[in-house]
Amino acid sequence: MEDTTQHLVNTIIEGIQEKKGKGIVTADLTKIITAPCACFIICQGGSPQQVDAIADSVEEFARKKANEKPAAIAGRENAEWIAMDYGTVMVHIFVPEAREHYDLENLWDDAQITEIPDLD
């Protein structure tokens, strides 16, 4: 992964951890020709309010520390699954039930998945 993409990934993870996001995984999609981006970051919050707070934090950290703004954000209405498009990086923030239902990690199971330990 390019340095700028890796910096953005690290910054986004910081933003997630700032709001106590859990179950953070990164999926390196660079070896998958049909992938929509270089990397997925997937995490969850315990409630729609926390999911929304995590999205705000990711947006703030990416803007301040990586000088990046999302091209698009979807899902803010019900905050059960917020997707944030940073071009090379897509961020998916779920409530636990939605994460289980959509199961993105297994959908892209040929990607290299890295689990980031929860901060407690």
mmCIF file with all atom_site columns, C-alpha atoms in Angstrom:
data_model
loop_
_atom_site.group_PDB
_atom_site.id
_atom_site.type_symbol
_atom_site.label_atom_id
_atom_site.label_alt_id
_atom_site.label_comp_id
_atom_site.label_asym_id
_atom_site.label_entity_id
_atom_site.label_seq_id
_atom_site.pdbx_PDB_ins_code
_atom_site.Cartn_x
_atom_site.Cartn_y
_atom_site.Cartn_z
_atom_site.occupancy
_atom_site.B_iso_or_equiv
_atom_site.pdbx_formal_charge
_atom_site.auth_seq_id
_atom_site.auth_comp_id
_atom_site.auth_asym_id
_atom_site.auth_atom_id
_atom_site.pdbx_PDB_model_num
ATOM 1   C CA . MET A 1 1   ? 0.000   0.000   0.000  1.00 0.00 ? 1   MET A CA 1
ATOM 2   C CA . GLU A 1 2   ? 1.250   3.509   -0.815 1.00 0.00 ? 2   GLU A CA 1
ATOM 3   C CA . ASP A 1 3   ? 2.551   5.660   2.038  1.00 0.00 ? 3   ASP A CA 1
ATOM 4   C CA . THR A 1 4   ? -0.215  8.269   1.652  1.00 0.00 ? 4   THR A CA 1
ATOM 5   C CA . THR A 1 5   ? -2.887  5.544   1.743  1.00 0.00 ? 5   THR A CA 1
ATOM 6   C CA . GLN A 1 6   ? -1.229  3.909   4.774  1.00 0.00 ? 6   GLN A CA 1
ATOM 7   C CA . HIS A 1 7   ? -1.088  7.286   6.543  1.00 0.00 ? 7   HIS A CA 1
ATOM 8   C CA . LEU A 1 8   ? -4.796  7.808   5.851  1.00 0.00 ? 8   LEU A CA 1
ATOM 9   C CA . VAL A 1 9   ? -5.593  4.288   7.135  1.00 0.00 ? 9   VAL A CA 1
ATOM 10  C CA . ASN A 1 10  ? -3.648  4.906   10.357 1.00 0.00 ? 10  ASN A CA 1
ATOM 11  C CA . THR A 1 11  ? -5.330  8.290   10.829 1.00 0.00 ? 11  THR A CA 1
ATOM 12  C CA . ILE A 1 12  ? -8.821  6.807   10.302 1.00 0.00 ? 12  ILE A CA 1
ATOM 13  C CA . ILE A 1 13  ? -8.081  4.028   12.815 1.00 0.00 ? 13  ILE A CA 1
ATOM 14  C CA . GLU A 1 14  ? -7.066  6.716   15.339 1.00 0.00 ? 14  GLU A CA 1
ATOM 15  C CA . GLY A 1 15  ? -10.376 8.480   14.725 1.00 0.00 ? 15  GLY A CA 1
ATOM 16  C CA . ILE A 1 16  ? -12.301 5.233   15.278 1.00 0.00 ? 16  ILE A CA 1
ATOM 17  C CA . GLN A 1 17  ? -10.404 4.477   18.489 1.00 0.00 ? 17  GLN A CA 1
ATOM 18  C CA . GLU A 1 18  ? -10.994 8.034   19.752 1.00 0.00 ? 18  GLU A CA 1
ATOM 19  C CA . LYS A 1 19  ? -14.722 7.195   19.993 1.00 0.00 ? 19  LYS A CA 1
ATOM 20  C CA . LYS A 1 20  ? -14.165 3.644   21.306 1.00 0.00 ? 20  LYS A CA 1
ATOM 21  C CA . GLY A 1 21  ? -15.015 1.885   18.040 1.00 0.00 ? 21  GLY A CA 1
ATOM 22  C CA . LYS A 1 22  ? -14.592 -1.893  18.366 1.00 0.00 ? 22  LYS A CA 1
ATOM 23  C CA . GLY A 1 23  ? -13.714 -4.836  16.168 1.00 0.00 ? 23  GLY A CA 1
ATOM 24  C CA . ILE A 1 24  ? -11.584 -2.793  13.784 1.00 0.00 ? 24  ILE A CA 1
ATOM 25  C CA . VAL A 1 25  ? -10.274 -4.700  10.779 1.00 0.00 ? 25  VAL A CA 1
ATOM 26  C CA . THR A 1 26  ? -8.505  -3.559  7.647  1.00 0.00 ? 26  THR A CA 1
ATOM 27  C CA . ALA A 1 27  ? -8.889  -5.435  4.387  1.00 0.00 ? 27  ALA A CA 1
ATOM 28  C CA . ASP A 1 28  ? -6.043  -4.876  1.923  1.00 0.00 ? 28  ASP A CA 1
ATOM 29  C CA . LEU A 1 29  ? -7.717  -5.088  -1.502 1.00 0.00 ? 29  LEU A CA 1
ATOM 30  C CA . THR A 1 30  ? -4.705  -4.068  -3.615 1.00 0.00 ? 30  THR A CA 1
ATOM 31  C CA . LYS A 1 31  ? -4.296  -7.574  -5.084 1.00 0.00 ? 31  LYS A CA 1
ATOM 32  C CA . ILE A 1 32  ? -7.982  -7.827  -6.109 1.00 0.00 ? 32  ILE A CA 1
ATOM 33  C CA . ILE A 1 33  ? -8.436  -6.452  -9.621 1.00 0.00 ? 33  ILE A CA 1
ATOM 34  C CA . THR A 1 34  ? -12.184 -5.795  -9.267 1.00 0.00 ? 34  THR A CA 1
ATOM 35  C CA . ALA A 1 35  ? -11.946 -4.085  -5.848 1.00 0.00 ? 35  ALA A CA 1
ATOM 36  C CA . PRO A 1 36  ? -13.442 -0.581  -5.635 1.00 0.00 ? 36  PRO A CA 1
ATOM 37  C CA . CYS A 1 37  ? -10.479 0.758   -3.607 1.00 0.00 ? 37  CYS A CA 1
ATOM 38  C CA . ALA A 1 38  ? -7.139  -0.197  -2.036 1.00 0.00 ? 38  ALA A CA 1
ATOM 39  C CA . CYS A 1 39  ? -8.407  -0.742  1.500  1.00 0.00 ? 39  CYS A CA 1
ATOM 40  C CA . PHE A 1 40  ? -11.568 -1.274  3.537  1.00 0.00 ? 40  PHE A CA 1
ATOM 41  C CA . ILE A 1 41  ? -11.647 -0.335  7.203  1.00 0.00 ? 41  ILE A CA 1
ATOM 42  C CA . ILE A 1 42  ? -14.513 -2.022  9.042  1.00 0.00 ? 42  ILE A CA 1
ATOM 43  C CA . CYS A 1 43  ? -15.573 -1.392  12.633 1.00 0.00 ? 43  CYS A CA 1
ATOM 44  C CA . GLN A 1 44  ? -18.601 -1.150  14.868 1.00 0.00 ? 44  GLN A CA 1
ATOM 45  C CA . GLY A 1 45  ? -20.190 0.998   17.516 1.00 0.00 ? 45  GLY A CA 1
ATOM 46  C CA . GLY A 1 46  ? -22.654 -0.173  20.152 1.00 0.00 ? 46  GLY A CA 1
ATOM 47  C CA . SER A 1 47  ? -25.533 2.067   19.021 1.00 0.00 ? 47  SER A CA 1
ATOM 48  C CA . PRO A 1 48  ? -26.533 4.299   16.090 1.00 0.00 ? 48  PRO A CA 1
ATOM 49  C CA . GLN A 1 49  ? -25.442 7.305   18.195 1.00 0.00 ? 49  GLN A CA 1
ATOM 50  C CA . GLN A 1 50  ? -21.964 5.824   18.654 1.00 0.00 ? 50  GLN A CA 1
ATOM 51  C CA . VAL A 1 51  ? -21.762 4.881   14.956 1.00 0.00 ? 51  VAL A CA 1
ATOM 52  C CA . ASP A 1 52  ? -22.551 8.511   14.090 1.00 0.00 ? 52  ASP A CA 1
ATOM 53  C CA . ALA A 1 53  ? -19.980 9.800   16.617 1.00 0.00 ? 53  ALA A CA 1
ATOM 54  C CA . ILE A 1 54  ? -17.316 7.481   15.136 1.00 0.00 ? 54  ILE A CA 1
ATOM 55  C CA . ALA A 1 55  ? -18.087 8.808   11.633 1.00 0.00 ? 55  ALA A CA 1
ATOM 56  C CA . ASP A 1 56  ? -17.717 12.396  12.891 1.00 0.00 ? 56  ASP A CA 1
ATOM 57  C CA . SER A 1 57  ? -14.409 11.517  14.539 1.00 0.00 ? 57  SER A CA 1
ATOM 58  C CA . VAL A 1 58  ? -13.071 9.771   11.400 1.00 0.00 ? 58  VAL A CA 1
ATOM 59  C CA . GLU A 1 59  ? -14.014 12.814  9.326  1.00 0.00 ? 59  GLU A CA 1
ATOM 60  C CA . GLU A 1 60  ? -12.301 15.186  11.752 1.00 0.00 ? 60  GLU A CA 1
ATOM 61  C CA . PHE A 1 61  ? -9.103  13.121  12.117 1.00 0.00 ? 61  PHE A CA 1
ATOM 62  C CA . ALA A 1 62  ? -8.788  12.592  8.340  1.00 0.00 ? 62  ALA A CA 1
ATOM 63  C CA . ARG A 1 63  ? -9.285  16.315  7.680  1.00 0.00 ? 63  ARG A CA 1
ATOM 64  C CA . LYS A 1 64  ? -6.887  17.537  10.375 1.00 0.00 ? 64  LYS A CA 1
ATOM 65  C CA . LYS A 1 65  ? -4.134  14.887  10.245 1.00 0.00 ? 65  LYS A CA 1
ATOM 66  C CA . ALA A 1 66  ? -4.202  13.649  6.633  1.00 0.00 ? 66  ALA A CA 1
ATOM 67  C CA . ASN A 1 67  ? -5.753  16.668  4.886  1.00 0.00 ? 67  ASN A CA 1
ATOM 68  C CA . GLU A 1 68  ? -8.403  14.386  3.351  1.00 0.00 ? 68  GLU A CA 1
ATOM 69  C CA . LYS A 1 69  ? -12.144 14.816  2.932  1.00 0.00 ? 69  LYS A CA 1
ATOM 70  C CA . PRO A 1 70  ? -14.541 12.007  2.007  1.00 0.00 ? 70  PRO A CA 1
ATOM 71  C CA . ALA A 1 71  ? -15.876 12.068  -1.563 1.00 0.00 ? 71  ALA A CA 1
ATOM 72  C CA . ALA A 1 72  ? -19.154 10.698  -0.189 1.00 0.00 ? 72  ALA A CA 1
ATOM 73  C CA . ILE A 1 73  ? -20.782 9.552   3.047  1.00 0.00 ? 73  ILE A CA 1
ATOM 74  C CA . ALA A 1 74  ? -23.829 7.277   3.009  1.00 0.00 ? 74  ALA A CA 1
ATOM 75  C CA . GLY A 1 75  ? -26.015 5.951   5.808  1.00 0.00 ? 75  GLY A CA 1
ATOM 76  C CA . ARG A 1 76  ? -26.133 8.911   8.188  1.00 0.00 ? 76  ARG A CA 1
ATOM 77  C CA . GLU A 1 77  ? -29.961 8.836   8.206  1.00 0.00 ? 77  GLU A CA 1
ATOM 78  C CA . ASN A 1 78  ? -30.329 5.734   10.375 1.00 0.00 ? 78  ASN A CA 1
ATOM 79  C CA . ALA A 1 79  ? -26.633 5.286   11.334 1.00 0.00 ? 79  ALA A CA 1
ATOM 80  C CA . GLU A 1 80  ? -26.789 1.478   11.302 1.00 0.00 ? 80  GLU A CA 1
ATOM 81  C CA . TRP A 1 81  ? -24.162 1.340   8.555  1.00 0.00 ? 81  TRP A CA 1
ATOM 82  C CA . ILE A 1 82  ? -22.257 4.466   7.600  1.00 0.00 ? 82  ILE A CA 1
ATOM 83  C CA . ALA A 1 83  ? -19.963 4.149   4.578  1.00 0.00 ? 83  ALA A CA 1
ATOM 84  C CA . MET A 1 84  ? -17.312 6.799   3.974  1.00 0.00 ? 84  MET A CA 1
ATOM 85  C CA . ASP A 1 85  ? -15.503 7.003   0.630  1.00 0.00 ? 85  ASP A CA 1
ATOM 86  C CA . TYR A 1 86  ? -11.984 8.407   0.719  1.00 0.00 ? 86  TYR A CA 1
ATOM 87  C CA . GLY A 1 87  ? -11.089 7.204   -2.792 1.00 0.00 ? 87  GLY A CA 1
ATOM 88  C CA . THR A 1 88  ? -8.329  4.719   -1.962 1.00 0.00 ? 88  THR A CA 1
ATOM 89  C CA . VAL A 1 89  ? -9.934  3.881   1.401  1.00 0.00 ? 89  VAL A CA 1
ATOM 90  C CA . MET A 1 90  ? -13.546 2.976   2.221  1.00 0.00 ? 90  MET A CA 1
ATOM 91  C CA . VAL A 1 91  ? -14.650 3.110   5.860  1.00 0.00 ? 91  VAL A CA 1
ATOM 92  C CA . HIS A 1 92  ? -17.603 0.993   7.033  1.00 0.00 ? 92  HIS A CA 1
ATOM 93  C CA . ILE A 1 93  ? -19.006 1.702   10.488 1.00 0.00 ? 93  ILE A CA 1
ATOM 94  C CA . PHE A 1 94  ? -21.754 -0.648  11.659 1.00 0.00 ? 94  PHE A CA 1
ATOM 95  C CA . VAL A 1 95  ? -24.013 -1.415  14.573 1.00 0.00 ? 95  VAL A CA 1
ATOM 96  C CA . PRO A 1 96  ? -23.288 -5.084  15.515 1.00 0.00 ? 96  PRO A CA 1
ATOM 97  C CA . GLU A 1 97  ? -26.472 -6.559  13.930 1.00 0.00 ? 97  GLU A CA 1
ATOM 98  C CA . ALA A 1 98  ? -25.858 -4.864  10.576 1.00 0.00 ? 98  ALA A CA 1
ATOM 99  C CA . ARG A 1 99  ? -22.192 -5.877  10.571 1.00 0.00 ? 99  ARG A CA 1
ATOM 100 C CA . GLU A 1 100 ? -23.160 -9.497  11.145 1.00 0.00 ? 100 GLU A CA 1
ATOM 101 C CA . HIS A 1 101 ? -25.846 -9.321  8.453  1.00 0.00 ? 101 HIS A CA 1
ATOM 102 C CA . TYR A 1 102 ? -23.662 -7.813  5.687  1.00 0.00 ? 102 TYR A CA 1
ATOM 103 C CA . ASP A 1 103 ? -20.514 -9.733  6.707  1.00 0.00 ? 103 ASP A CA 1
ATOM 104 C CA . LEU A 1 104 ? -18.101 -7.669  4.574  1.00 0.00 ? 104 LEU A CA 1
ATOM 105 C CA . GLU A 1 105 ? -15.029 -9.452  5.917  1.00 0.00 ? 105 GLU A CA 1
ATOM 106 C CA . ASN A 1 106 ? -16.176 -12.727 4.337  1.00 0.00 ? 106 ASN A CA 1
ATOM 107 C CA . LEU A 1 107 ? -17.453 -11.048 1.188  1.00 0.00 ? 107 LEU A CA 1
ATOM 108 C CA . TRP A 1 108 ? -13.861 -9.975  0.496  1.00 0.00 ? 108 TRP A CA 1
ATOM 109 C CA . ASP A 1 109 ? -12.276 -13.095 1.989  1.00 0.00 ? 109 ASP A CA 1
ATOM 110 C CA . ASP A 1 110 ? -9.502  -13.143 -0.620 1.00 0.00 ? 110 ASP A CA 1
ATOM 111 C CA . ALA A 1 111 ? -8.277  -9.810  0.787  1.00 0.00 ? 111 ALA A CA 1
ATOM 112 C CA . GLN A 1 112 ? -5.569  -9.724  3.435  1.00 0.00 ? 112 GLN A CA 1
ATOM 113 C CA . ILE A 1 113 ? -7.466  -9.045  6.676  1.00 0.00 ? 113 ILE A CA 1
ATOM 114 C CA . THR A 1 114 ? -5.691  -7.425  9.626  1.00 0.00 ? 114 THR A CA 1
ATOM 115 C CA . GLU A 1 115 ? -7.375  -7.183  13.025 1.00 0.00 ? 115 GLU A CA 1
ATOM 116 C CA . ILE A 1 116 ? -6.610  -4.116  15.099 1.00 0.00 ? 116 ILE A CA 1
ATOM 117 C CA . PRO A 1 117 ? -6.805  -4.808  18.853 1.00 0.00 ? 117 PRO A CA 1
ATOM 118 C CA . ASP A 1 118 ? -9.560  -2.939  20.726 1.00 0.00 ? 118 ASP A CA 1
ATOM 119 C CA . LEU A 1 119 ? -8.401  -0.191  23.064 1.00 0.00 ? 119 LEU A CA 1
ATOM 120 C CA . ASP A 1 120 ? -10.012 -0.745  26.446 1.00 0.00 ? 120 ASP A CA 1
#
